[in-house]
mmCIF file of C-alpha atoms in Angstrom:
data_model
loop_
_atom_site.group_PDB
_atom_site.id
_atom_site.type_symbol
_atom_site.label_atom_id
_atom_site.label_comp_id
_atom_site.label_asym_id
_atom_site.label_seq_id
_atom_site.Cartn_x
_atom_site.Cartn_y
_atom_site.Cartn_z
ATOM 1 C CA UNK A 1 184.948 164.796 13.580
ATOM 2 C CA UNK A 2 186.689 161.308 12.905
ATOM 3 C CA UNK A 3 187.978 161.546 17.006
ATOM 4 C CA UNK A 4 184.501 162.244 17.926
ATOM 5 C CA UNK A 5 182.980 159.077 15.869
ATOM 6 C CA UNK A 6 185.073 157.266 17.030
ATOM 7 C CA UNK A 7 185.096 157.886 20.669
ATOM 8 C CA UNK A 8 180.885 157.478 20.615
ATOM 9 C CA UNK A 9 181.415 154.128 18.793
ATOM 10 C CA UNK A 10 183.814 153.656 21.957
ATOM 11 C CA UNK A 11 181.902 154.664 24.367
ATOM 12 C CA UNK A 12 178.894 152.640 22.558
ATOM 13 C CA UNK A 13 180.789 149.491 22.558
ATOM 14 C CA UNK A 14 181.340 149.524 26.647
ATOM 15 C CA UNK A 15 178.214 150.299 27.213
ATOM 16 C CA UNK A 16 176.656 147.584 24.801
ATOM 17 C CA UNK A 17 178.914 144.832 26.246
ATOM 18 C CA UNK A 18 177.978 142.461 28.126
ATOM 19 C CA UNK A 19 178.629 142.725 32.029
ATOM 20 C CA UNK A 20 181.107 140.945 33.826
ATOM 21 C CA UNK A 21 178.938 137.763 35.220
ATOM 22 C CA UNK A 22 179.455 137.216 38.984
ATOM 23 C CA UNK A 23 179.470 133.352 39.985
ATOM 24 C CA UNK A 24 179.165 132.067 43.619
ATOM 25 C CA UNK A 25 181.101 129.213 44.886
ATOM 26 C CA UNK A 26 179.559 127.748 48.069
ATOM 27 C CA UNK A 27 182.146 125.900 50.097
ATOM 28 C CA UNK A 28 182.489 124.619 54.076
ATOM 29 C CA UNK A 29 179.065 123.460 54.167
ATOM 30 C CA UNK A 30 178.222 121.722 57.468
ATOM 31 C CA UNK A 31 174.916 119.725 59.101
ATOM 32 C CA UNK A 32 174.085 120.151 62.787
ATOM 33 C CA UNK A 33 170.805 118.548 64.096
ATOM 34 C CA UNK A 34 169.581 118.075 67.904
ATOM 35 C CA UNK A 35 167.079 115.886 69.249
ATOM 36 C CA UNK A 36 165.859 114.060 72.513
ATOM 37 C CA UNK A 37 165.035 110.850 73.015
ATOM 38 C CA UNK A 38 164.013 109.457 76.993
ATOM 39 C CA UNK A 39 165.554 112.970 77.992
ATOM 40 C CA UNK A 40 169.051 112.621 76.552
ATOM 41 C CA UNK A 41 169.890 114.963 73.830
ATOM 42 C CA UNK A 42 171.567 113.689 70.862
ATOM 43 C CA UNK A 43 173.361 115.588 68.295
ATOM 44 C CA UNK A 44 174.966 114.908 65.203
ATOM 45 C CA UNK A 45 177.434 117.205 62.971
ATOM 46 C CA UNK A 46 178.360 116.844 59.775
ATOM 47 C CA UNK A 47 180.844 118.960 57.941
ATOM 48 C CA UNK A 48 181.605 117.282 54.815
ATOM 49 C CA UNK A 49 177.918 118.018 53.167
ATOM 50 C CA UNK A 50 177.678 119.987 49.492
ATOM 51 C CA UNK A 51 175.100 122.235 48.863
ATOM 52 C CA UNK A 52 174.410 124.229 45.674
ATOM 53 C CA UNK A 53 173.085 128.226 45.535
ATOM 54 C CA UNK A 54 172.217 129.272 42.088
ATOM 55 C CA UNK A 55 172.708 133.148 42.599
ATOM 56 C CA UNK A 56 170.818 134.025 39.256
ATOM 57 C CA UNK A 57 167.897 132.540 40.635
ATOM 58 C CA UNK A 58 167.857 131.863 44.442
ATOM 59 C CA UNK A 59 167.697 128.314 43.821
ATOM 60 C CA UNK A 60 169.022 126.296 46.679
ATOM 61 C CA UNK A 61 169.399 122.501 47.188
ATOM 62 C CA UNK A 62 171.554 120.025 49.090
ATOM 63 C CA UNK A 63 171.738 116.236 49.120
ATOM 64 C CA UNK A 64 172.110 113.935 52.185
ATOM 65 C CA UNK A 65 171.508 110.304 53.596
ATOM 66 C CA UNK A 66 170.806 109.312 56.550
ATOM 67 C CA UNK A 67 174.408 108.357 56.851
ATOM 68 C CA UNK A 68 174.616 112.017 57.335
ATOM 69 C CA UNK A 69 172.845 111.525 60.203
ATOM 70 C CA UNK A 70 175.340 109.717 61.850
ATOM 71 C CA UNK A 71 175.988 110.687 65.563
ATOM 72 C CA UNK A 72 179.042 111.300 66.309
ATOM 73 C CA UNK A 73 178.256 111.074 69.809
ATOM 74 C CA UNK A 74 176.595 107.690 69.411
ATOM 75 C CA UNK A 75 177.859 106.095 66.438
ATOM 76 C CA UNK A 76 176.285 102.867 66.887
ATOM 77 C CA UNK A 77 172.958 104.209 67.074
ATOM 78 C CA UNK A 78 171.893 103.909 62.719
ATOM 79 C CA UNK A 79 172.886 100.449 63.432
ATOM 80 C CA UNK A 80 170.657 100.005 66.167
ATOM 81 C CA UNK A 81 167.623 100.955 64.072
ATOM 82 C CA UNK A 82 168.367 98.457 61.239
ATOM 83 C CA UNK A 83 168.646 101.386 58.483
ATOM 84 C CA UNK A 84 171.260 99.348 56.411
ATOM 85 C CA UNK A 85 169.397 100.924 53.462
ATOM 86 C CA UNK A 86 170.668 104.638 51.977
ATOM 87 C CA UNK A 87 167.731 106.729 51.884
ATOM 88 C CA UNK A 88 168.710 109.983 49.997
ATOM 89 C CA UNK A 89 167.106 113.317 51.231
ATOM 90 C CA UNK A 90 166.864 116.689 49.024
ATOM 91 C CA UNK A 91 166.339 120.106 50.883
ATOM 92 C CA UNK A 92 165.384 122.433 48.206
ATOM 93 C CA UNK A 93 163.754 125.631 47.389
ATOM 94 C CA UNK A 94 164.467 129.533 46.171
ATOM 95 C CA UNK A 95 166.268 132.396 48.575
ATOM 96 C CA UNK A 96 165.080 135.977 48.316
ATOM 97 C CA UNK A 97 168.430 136.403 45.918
ATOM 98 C CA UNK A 98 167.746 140.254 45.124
ATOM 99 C CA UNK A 99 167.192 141.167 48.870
ATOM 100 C CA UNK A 100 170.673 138.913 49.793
ATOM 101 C CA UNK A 101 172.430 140.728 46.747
ATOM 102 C CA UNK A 102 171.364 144.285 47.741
ATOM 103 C CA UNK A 103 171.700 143.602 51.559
ATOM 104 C CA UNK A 104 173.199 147.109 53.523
ATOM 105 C CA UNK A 105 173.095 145.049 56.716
ATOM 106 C CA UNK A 106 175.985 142.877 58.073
ATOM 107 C CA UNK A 107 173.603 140.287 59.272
ATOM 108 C CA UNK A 108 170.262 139.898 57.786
ATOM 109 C CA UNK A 109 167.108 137.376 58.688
ATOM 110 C CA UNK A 110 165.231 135.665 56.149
ATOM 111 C CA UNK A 111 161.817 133.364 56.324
ATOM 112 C CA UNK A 112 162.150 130.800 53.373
ATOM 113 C CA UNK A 113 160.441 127.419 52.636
ATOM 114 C CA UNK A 114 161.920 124.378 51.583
ATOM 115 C CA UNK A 115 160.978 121.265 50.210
ATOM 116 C CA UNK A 116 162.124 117.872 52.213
ATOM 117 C CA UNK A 117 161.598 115.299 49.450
ATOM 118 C CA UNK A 118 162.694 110.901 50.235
ATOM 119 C CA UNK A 119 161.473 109.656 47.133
ATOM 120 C CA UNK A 120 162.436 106.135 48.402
ATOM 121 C CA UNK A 121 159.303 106.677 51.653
ATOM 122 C CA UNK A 122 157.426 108.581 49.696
ATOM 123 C CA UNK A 123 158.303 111.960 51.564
ATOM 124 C CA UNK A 124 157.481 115.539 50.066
ATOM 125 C CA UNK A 125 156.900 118.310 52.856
ATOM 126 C CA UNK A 126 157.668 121.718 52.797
ATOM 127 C CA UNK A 127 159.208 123.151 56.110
ATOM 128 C CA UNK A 128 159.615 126.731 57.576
ATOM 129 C CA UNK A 129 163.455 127.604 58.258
ATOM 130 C CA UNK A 130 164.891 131.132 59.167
ATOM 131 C CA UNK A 131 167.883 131.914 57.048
ATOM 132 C CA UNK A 132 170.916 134.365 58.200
ATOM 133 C CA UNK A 133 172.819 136.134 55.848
ATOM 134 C CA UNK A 134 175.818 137.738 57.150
ATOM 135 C CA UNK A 135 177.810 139.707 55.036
ATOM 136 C CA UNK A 136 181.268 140.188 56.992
ATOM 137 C CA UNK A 137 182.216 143.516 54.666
ATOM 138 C CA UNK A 138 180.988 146.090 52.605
ATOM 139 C CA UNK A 139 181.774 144.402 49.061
ATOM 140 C CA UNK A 140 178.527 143.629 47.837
ATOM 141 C CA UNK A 141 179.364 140.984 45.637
ATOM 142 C CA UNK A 142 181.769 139.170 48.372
ATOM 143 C CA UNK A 143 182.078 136.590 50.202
ATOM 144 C CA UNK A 144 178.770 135.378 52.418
ATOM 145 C CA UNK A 145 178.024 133.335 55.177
ATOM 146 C CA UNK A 146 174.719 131.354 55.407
ATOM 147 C CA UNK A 147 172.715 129.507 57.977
ATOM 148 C CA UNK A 148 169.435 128.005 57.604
ATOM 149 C CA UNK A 149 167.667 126.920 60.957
ATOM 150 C CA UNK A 150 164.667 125.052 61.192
ATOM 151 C CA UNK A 151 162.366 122.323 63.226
ATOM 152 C CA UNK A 152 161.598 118.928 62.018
ATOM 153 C CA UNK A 153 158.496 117.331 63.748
ATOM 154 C CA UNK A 154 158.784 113.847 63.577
ATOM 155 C CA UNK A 155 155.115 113.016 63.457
ATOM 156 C CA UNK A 156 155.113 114.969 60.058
ATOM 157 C CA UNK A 157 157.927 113.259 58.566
ATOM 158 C CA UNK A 158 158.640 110.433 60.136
ATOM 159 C CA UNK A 159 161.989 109.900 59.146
ATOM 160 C CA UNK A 160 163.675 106.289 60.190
ATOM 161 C CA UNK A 161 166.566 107.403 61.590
ATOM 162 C CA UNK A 162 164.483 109.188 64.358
ATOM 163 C CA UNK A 163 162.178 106.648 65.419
ATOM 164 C CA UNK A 164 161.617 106.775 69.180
ATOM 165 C CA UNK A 165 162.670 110.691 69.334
ATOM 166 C CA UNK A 166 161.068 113.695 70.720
ATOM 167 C CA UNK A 167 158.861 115.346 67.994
ATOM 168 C CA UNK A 168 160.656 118.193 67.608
ATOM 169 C CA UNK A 169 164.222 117.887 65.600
ATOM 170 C CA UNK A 170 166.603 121.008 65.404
ATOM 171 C CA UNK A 171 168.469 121.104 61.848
ATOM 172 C CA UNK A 172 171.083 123.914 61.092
ATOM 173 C CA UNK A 173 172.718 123.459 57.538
ATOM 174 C CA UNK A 174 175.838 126.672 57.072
ATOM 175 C CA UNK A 175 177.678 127.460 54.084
ATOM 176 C CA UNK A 176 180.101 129.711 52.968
ATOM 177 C CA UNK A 177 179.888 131.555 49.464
ATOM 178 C CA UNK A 178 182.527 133.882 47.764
ATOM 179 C CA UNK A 179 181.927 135.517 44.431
ATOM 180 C CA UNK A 180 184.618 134.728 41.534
ATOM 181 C CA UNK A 181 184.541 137.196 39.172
ATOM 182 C CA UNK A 182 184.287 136.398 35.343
#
């Protein structure tokens, strides 16, 4: 009887515990936008950016300036617009966390919203992007790749560094995640 106890008070305590958390680091996280001005397309790429995922919630935000718009392909262009000033821009909103989690796909399509918000012009719109998961293998709780695409129009946000441009601005942020078990 005393073997019995105590394997239910065993078999109690595993079962009571708490679960072994999962954290997400995100890591390689890179900016790509495209635009045309006078029929030239310009593109810049940045692949020193940090973003944050909060896999409890969904929550997603990066940080960038428009130094992060630098072109590489025309470097001397921010200086040609006078924007000596940083401006600081915040892409945030949620990801559909449960439906990444729980994806049986390899490569899965999203529709999410996020917020652009300049505090320093007074900018606060939220823009459409398509997000794609891929999950390269059949761990559910592994390593992810991310990639948000989405289309500025300049005449809604009117950001400095793209004065003169086309309306329409391509932006792809990617990130990597990998889980690290606790």
């Amino acid at each position: 009887m005393k073997y019995i106890i105590a394997l239910a008070v065993a078999i109690l305590a595993v079962c009571v515990s708490p679960a072994q958390e999962i954290r997400y680091q995100t890591f390689k996280a890179g900016l790509k936008l495209s635009a045309f001005k006078d029929g030239e397309n310009y593109q810049w790429e940045n692949k020193n950016i940090s973003v944050v995922l909060d896999y409890r919630n969904g929550e997603f935000v990066t940080r960038l300036t428009n130094k992060d718009f630098q072109s590489t392909v025309a470097p001397e262009f921010l200086q040609q617009q006078g924007t000596e000033e940083v401006l600081e821009y915040v892409f945030k909103g949620f990801f559909p966390i449960t439906d990444i989690l729980n994806q049986k796909n390899i490569s899965q399509s999203y529709p999410v919203e996020l917020q652009l918000i300049c505090e320093q012009i007074g900018l606060n719109e939220t823009l459409g992007f398509d997000l794609n998961v891929t999950r390269p293998n059949s761990d559910p709780g592994s390593y992810r790749i991310f990639s948000l695409h989405g289309k500025i129009f300049n005449d809604q946000v009117q950001l400095p560094a793209f004065e003169g441009f086309d309306n329409e601005i391509e932006l792809w942020i990617v990130f990597n995640a990998v889980s690290n078990r606790r």
